[in-house]
mmCIF file of C-alpha atoms in Angstrom:
data_model
loop_
_atom_site.group_PDB
_atom_site.id
_atom_site.type_symbol
_atom_site.label_atom_id
_atom_site.label_comp_id
_atom_site.label_asym_id
_atom_site.label_seq_id
_atom_site.Cartn_x
_atom_site.Cartn_y
_atom_site.Cartn_z
ATOM 1 C CA MET A 284 -11.348 11.607 -8.641
ATOM 2 C CA ILE A 285 -11.091 15.165 -5.999
ATOM 3 C CA GLU A 286 -15.094 14.449 -5.717
ATOM 4 C CA ILE A 287 -14.500 10.971 -4.318
ATOM 5 C CA LEU A 288 -12.068 11.917 -1.880
ATOM 6 C CA ARG A 289 -13.708 14.895 -0.490
ATOM 7 C CA GLY A 290 -15.775 12.454 0.783
ATOM 8 C CA PHE A 291 -12.737 11.377 3.129
ATOM 9 C CA GLU A 292 -12.842 15.129 4.143
ATOM 10 C CA GLN A 293 -15.714 14.225 6.311
ATOM 11 C CA GLN A 294 -14.397 11.256 8.293
ATOM 12 C CA TYR A 295 -10.362 12.661 8.780
ATOM 13 C CA ALA A 296 -11.753 15.146 10.473
ATOM 14 C CA GLU A 297 -14.275 13.650 13.036
ATOM 15 C CA LEU A 298 -11.270 11.316 13.596
ATOM 16 C CA GLU A 299 -8.791 14.246 14.523
ATOM 17 C CA ALA A 300 -11.565 15.531 16.917
ATOM 18 C CA ARG A 301 -12.212 11.605 18.707
ATOM 19 C CA LEU A 302 -8.485 11.399 18.395
ATOM 20 C CA ALA A 303 -8.376 14.857 19.820
ATOM 21 C CA ASN A 304 -10.018 14.071 22.635
ATOM 22 C CA PRO A 305 -8.616 13.702 26.468
ATOM 23 C CA ASP A 306 -10.530 10.199 26.716
ATOM 24 C CA ILE A 307 -9.774 7.645 23.845
ATOM 25 C CA MET A 308 -5.931 7.236 25.738
ATOM 26 C CA LYS A 309 -8.457 5.246 28.213
ATOM 27 C CA ASP A 310 -9.264 2.533 25.768
ATOM 28 C CA MET A 311 -5.845 2.004 24.200
ATOM 29 C CA THR A 312 -7.776 -0.516 21.598
ATOM 30 C CA SER A 313 -9.616 2.265 20.203
ATOM 31 C CA TYR A 314 -7.430 4.650 20.256
ATOM 32 C CA ARG A 315 -4.793 1.720 18.023
ATOM 33 C CA THR A 316 -8.489 1.284 16.244
ATOM 34 C CA LEU A 317 -8.997 4.288 14.507
ATOM 35 C CA MET A 318 -4.616 5.369 14.220
ATOM 36 C CA GLN A 319 -4.680 3.165 12.292
ATOM 37 C CA GLU A 320 -8.068 4.274 9.897
ATOM 38 C CA ARG A 321 -6.889 7.884 10.440
ATOM 39 C CA SER A 322 -3.133 6.236 8.930
ATOM 40 C CA HIS A 323 -5.534 4.864 5.802
ATOM 41 C CA ILE A 324 -7.314 7.851 5.403
ATOM 42 C CA GLU A 325 -4.601 10.416 6.177
ATOM 43 C CA PRO A 326 -2.294 9.927 2.318
ATOM 44 C CA LEU A 327 -5.671 10.036 0.585
ATOM 45 C CA ILE A 328 -6.309 13.427 2.206
ATOM 46 C CA GLU A 329 -2.724 14.271 1.185
ATOM 47 C CA ALA A 330 -3.272 13.396 -2.703
ATOM 48 C CA LEU A 331 -6.473 15.884 -2.548
ATOM 49 C CA ASN A 332 -4.873 18.721 -0.896
ATOM 50 C CA THR A 333 -1.809 18.394 -3.604
ATOM 51 C CA LEU A 334 -4.693 17.736 -6.814
ATOM 52 C CA LYS A 335 -6.548 21.041 -5.912
ATOM 53 C CA SER A 336 -3.199 22.352 -6.140
ATOM 54 C CA LEU A 337 -2.901 21.294 -8.766
ATOM 55 C CA ALA A 338 -6.140 22.186 -10.219
ATOM 56 C CA SER A 339 -5.998 25.932 -9.310
ATOM 57 C CA GLN A 340 -2.718 26.658 -11.066
ATOM 58 C CA ILE A 341 -4.375 24.459 -14.250
ATOM 59 C CA ALA A 342 -7.404 26.802 -14.264
ATOM 60 C CA ASP A 343 -4.711 29.904 -12.807
ATOM 61 C CA ALA A 344 -2.370 28.931 -15.715
ATOM 62 C CA GLU A 345 -5.137 28.463 -19.298
ATOM 63 C CA GLN A 346 -6.343 31.918 -18.042
ATOM 64 C CA MET A 347 -3.252 32.849 -19.022
ATOM 65 C CA LEU A 348 -3.157 31.465 -21.877
ATOM 66 C CA ASN A 349 -6.220 32.962 -22.678
ATOM 67 C CA ASP A 350 -5.295 36.535 -21.489
ATOM 68 C CA GLU A 351 -1.179 37.040 -22.782
ATOM 69 C CA ASP A 352 0.135 38.113 -25.896
ATOM 70 C CA ASP A 353 3.480 37.789 -25.384
ATOM 71 C CA PRO A 354 4.467 34.253 -27.685
ATOM 72 C CA GLU A 355 7.527 33.131 -25.608
ATOM 73 C CA LEU A 356 4.907 34.251 -22.385
ATOM 74 C CA LEU A 357 2.573 32.009 -24.439
ATOM 75 C CA ALA A 358 4.919 28.857 -24.603
ATOM 76 C CA MET A 359 6.712 29.146 -21.049
ATOM 77 C CA THR A 360 2.796 28.500 -19.646
ATOM 78 C CA LYS A 361 1.686 25.917 -22.653
ATOM 79 C CA GLU A 362 4.970 23.709 -21.589
ATOM 80 C CA GLU A 363 4.236 24.437 -17.820
ATOM 81 C CA LEU A 364 0.629 24.011 -17.972
ATOM 82 C CA THR A 365 1.622 20.419 -19.502
ATOM 83 C CA GLY A 366 3.916 19.797 -16.928
ATOM 84 C CA LEU A 367 0.943 19.970 -14.481
ATOM 85 C CA ARG A 368 -1.507 17.994 -16.052
ATOM 86 C CA ALA A 369 0.673 15.292 -16.223
ATOM 87 C CA GLN A 370 1.962 16.104 -12.495
ATOM 88 C CA TYR A 371 -2.151 15.845 -12.308
ATOM 89 C CA ALA A 372 -2.434 12.526 -14.084
ATOM 90 C CA SER A 373 -0.320 10.956 -11.821
ATOM 91 C CA ILE A 374 -1.747 12.194 -8.445
ATOM 92 C CA GLU A 375 -4.878 10.852 -9.683
ATOM 93 C CA GLU A 376 -3.251 6.905 -10.339
ATOM 94 C CA LYS A 377 -1.791 6.969 -6.830
ATOM 95 C CA SER A 378 -5.707 8.107 -5.624
ATOM 96 C CA LYS A 379 -6.768 4.792 -6.996
ATOM 97 C CA VAL A 380 -4.415 2.637 -5.645
ATOM 98 C CA LEU A 381 -4.697 4.343 -2.369
ATOM 99 C CA LEU A 382 -8.455 3.902 -2.675
ATOM 100 C CA ILE A 383 -8.096 -0.222 -2.435
ATOM 101 C CA PRO A 384 -8.814 -1.591 0.778
ATOM 102 C CA PRO A 385 -5.881 -2.835 2.914
ATOM 103 C CA ASP A 386 -5.646 -6.606 2.794
ATOM 104 C CA PRO A 387 -7.538 -7.997 6.810
ATOM 105 C CA MET A 388 -4.693 -11.081 6.428
ATOM 106 C CA GLU A 389 -1.631 -8.720 5.859
ATOM 107 C CA GLY A 390 0.269 -8.404 8.716
ATOM 108 C CA LYS A 391 -0.970 -12.156 10.061
ATOM 109 C CA ASN A 392 0.688 -14.814 10.642
ATOM 110 C CA ILE A 393 0.929 -18.389 9.043
ATOM 111 C CA ILE A 394 1.685 -21.757 9.734
ATOM 112 C CA MET A 395 2.800 -24.181 6.530
ATOM 113 C CA GLU A 396 3.269 -28.187 6.267
ATOM 114 C CA ILE A 397 4.882 -29.124 3.209
ATOM 115 C CA ARG A 398 3.798 -33.298 3.505
ATOM 116 C CA ALA A 399 6.366 -35.546 0.854
ATOM 117 C CA GLY A 400 2.978 -37.992 0.415
ATOM 118 C CA THR A 401 3.349 -40.630 -1.930
ATOM 119 C CA GLY A 402 6.365 -40.912 -4.504
ATOM 120 C CA GLY A 403 9.410 -42.051 -2.322
ATOM 121 C CA GLU A 404 12.478 -40.691 -1.773
ATOM 122 C CA GLU A 405 11.112 -37.943 -4.727
ATOM 123 C CA ALA A 406 9.106 -37.009 -3.044
ATOM 124 C CA ALA A 407 10.764 -35.916 -0.747
ATOM 125 C CA LEU A 408 13.497 -33.815 -2.123
ATOM 126 C CA PHE A 409 10.786 -32.772 -3.991
ATOM 127 C CA ALA A 410 9.898 -31.445 -0.239
ATOM 128 C CA ALA A 411 13.087 -29.769 0.591
ATOM 129 C CA ASN A 412 12.834 -27.962 -2.866
ATOM 130 C CA LEU A 413 9.323 -26.894 -2.839
ATOM 131 C CA TYR A 414 10.289 -25.273 1.028
ATOM 132 C CA ARG A 415 13.651 -24.042 -0.175
ATOM 133 C CA MET A 416 11.524 -22.076 -2.294
ATOM 134 C CA TYR A 417 9.583 -20.408 0.138
ATOM 135 C CA ALA A 418 12.094 -19.801 2.710
ATOM 136 C CA HIS A 419 13.808 -17.996 -0.407
ATOM 137 C CA PHE A 420 11.026 -16.161 -0.774
ATOM 138 C CA ALA A 421 10.186 -15.470 2.993
ATOM 139 C CA GLU A 422 13.608 -14.351 3.064
ATOM 140 C CA SER A 423 13.247 -11.603 0.042
ATOM 141 C CA LYS A 424 10.538 -10.179 1.460
ATOM 142 C CA ARG A 425 12.547 -10.077 5.167
ATOM 143 C CA TRP A 426 10.137 -11.960 6.688
ATOM 144 C CA LYS A 427 11.702 -14.594 9.075
ATOM 145 C CA ILE A 428 11.028 -18.202 9.043
ATOM 146 C CA GLU A 429 11.032 -20.814 11.997
ATOM 147 C CA ILE A 430 10.597 -24.408 11.306
ATOM 148 C CA MET A 431 8.481 -26.212 14.203
ATOM 149 C CA SER A 432 9.355 -29.352 12.859
ATOM 150 C CA MET A 433 10.729 -31.334 10.215
ATOM 151 C CA ASN A 434 11.842 -35.208 9.532
ATOM 152 C CA GLU A 435 14.597 -35.485 7.266
ATOM 153 C CA THR A 436 14.935 -38.435 4.207
ATOM 154 C CA GLY A 437 19.342 -39.598 4.734
ATOM 155 C CA ILE A 438 19.560 -37.426 0.667
ATOM 156 C CA GLY A 439 18.755 -34.324 1.972
ATOM 157 C CA GLY A 440 14.459 -34.403 1.584
ATOM 158 C CA PHE A 441 11.861 -33.694 3.697
ATOM 159 C CA LYS A 442 8.757 -36.257 4.265
ATOM 160 C CA GLU A 443 7.729 -33.516 6.497
ATOM 161 C CA ILE A 444 8.005 -30.015 7.501
ATOM 162 C CA ILE A 445 6.400 -27.509 8.947
ATOM 163 C CA PHE A 446 7.324 -24.325 9.665
ATOM 164 C CA SER A 447 5.877 -20.216 10.491
#
């Protein structure tokens, strides 16, 4: 995993150098793009540094196991080594998740249309239930819903509803 993350080290250094250039502030579009790239790579670099540190600590603890004769100190070192290995595995798993590229559609708005179609009042009630389901989901994600157009029936259903 460390080898994979090391590939991002050079890319991060190049981004830092480009961002340090005062001329980049003249082109805000490029600056924003570079900052987005940097914000995606930065957690990977932090994970790499943590993994390097943990690998060094694990190597030191293993060396201590080989060199030490005191049974009490050996027991403490084994316990520490177990904890360090667990931390290393945890950071490694988090790093794998960080390596997944971000969804390009994330953060984009949508317009959704729900039409009752064939089925009369039953279909209109189903369309209303469907809208409420999407509205509750959006509310749970703290998204804003704005109704753009709505055609209600007399019993609380929707022939058509358009929202974003």
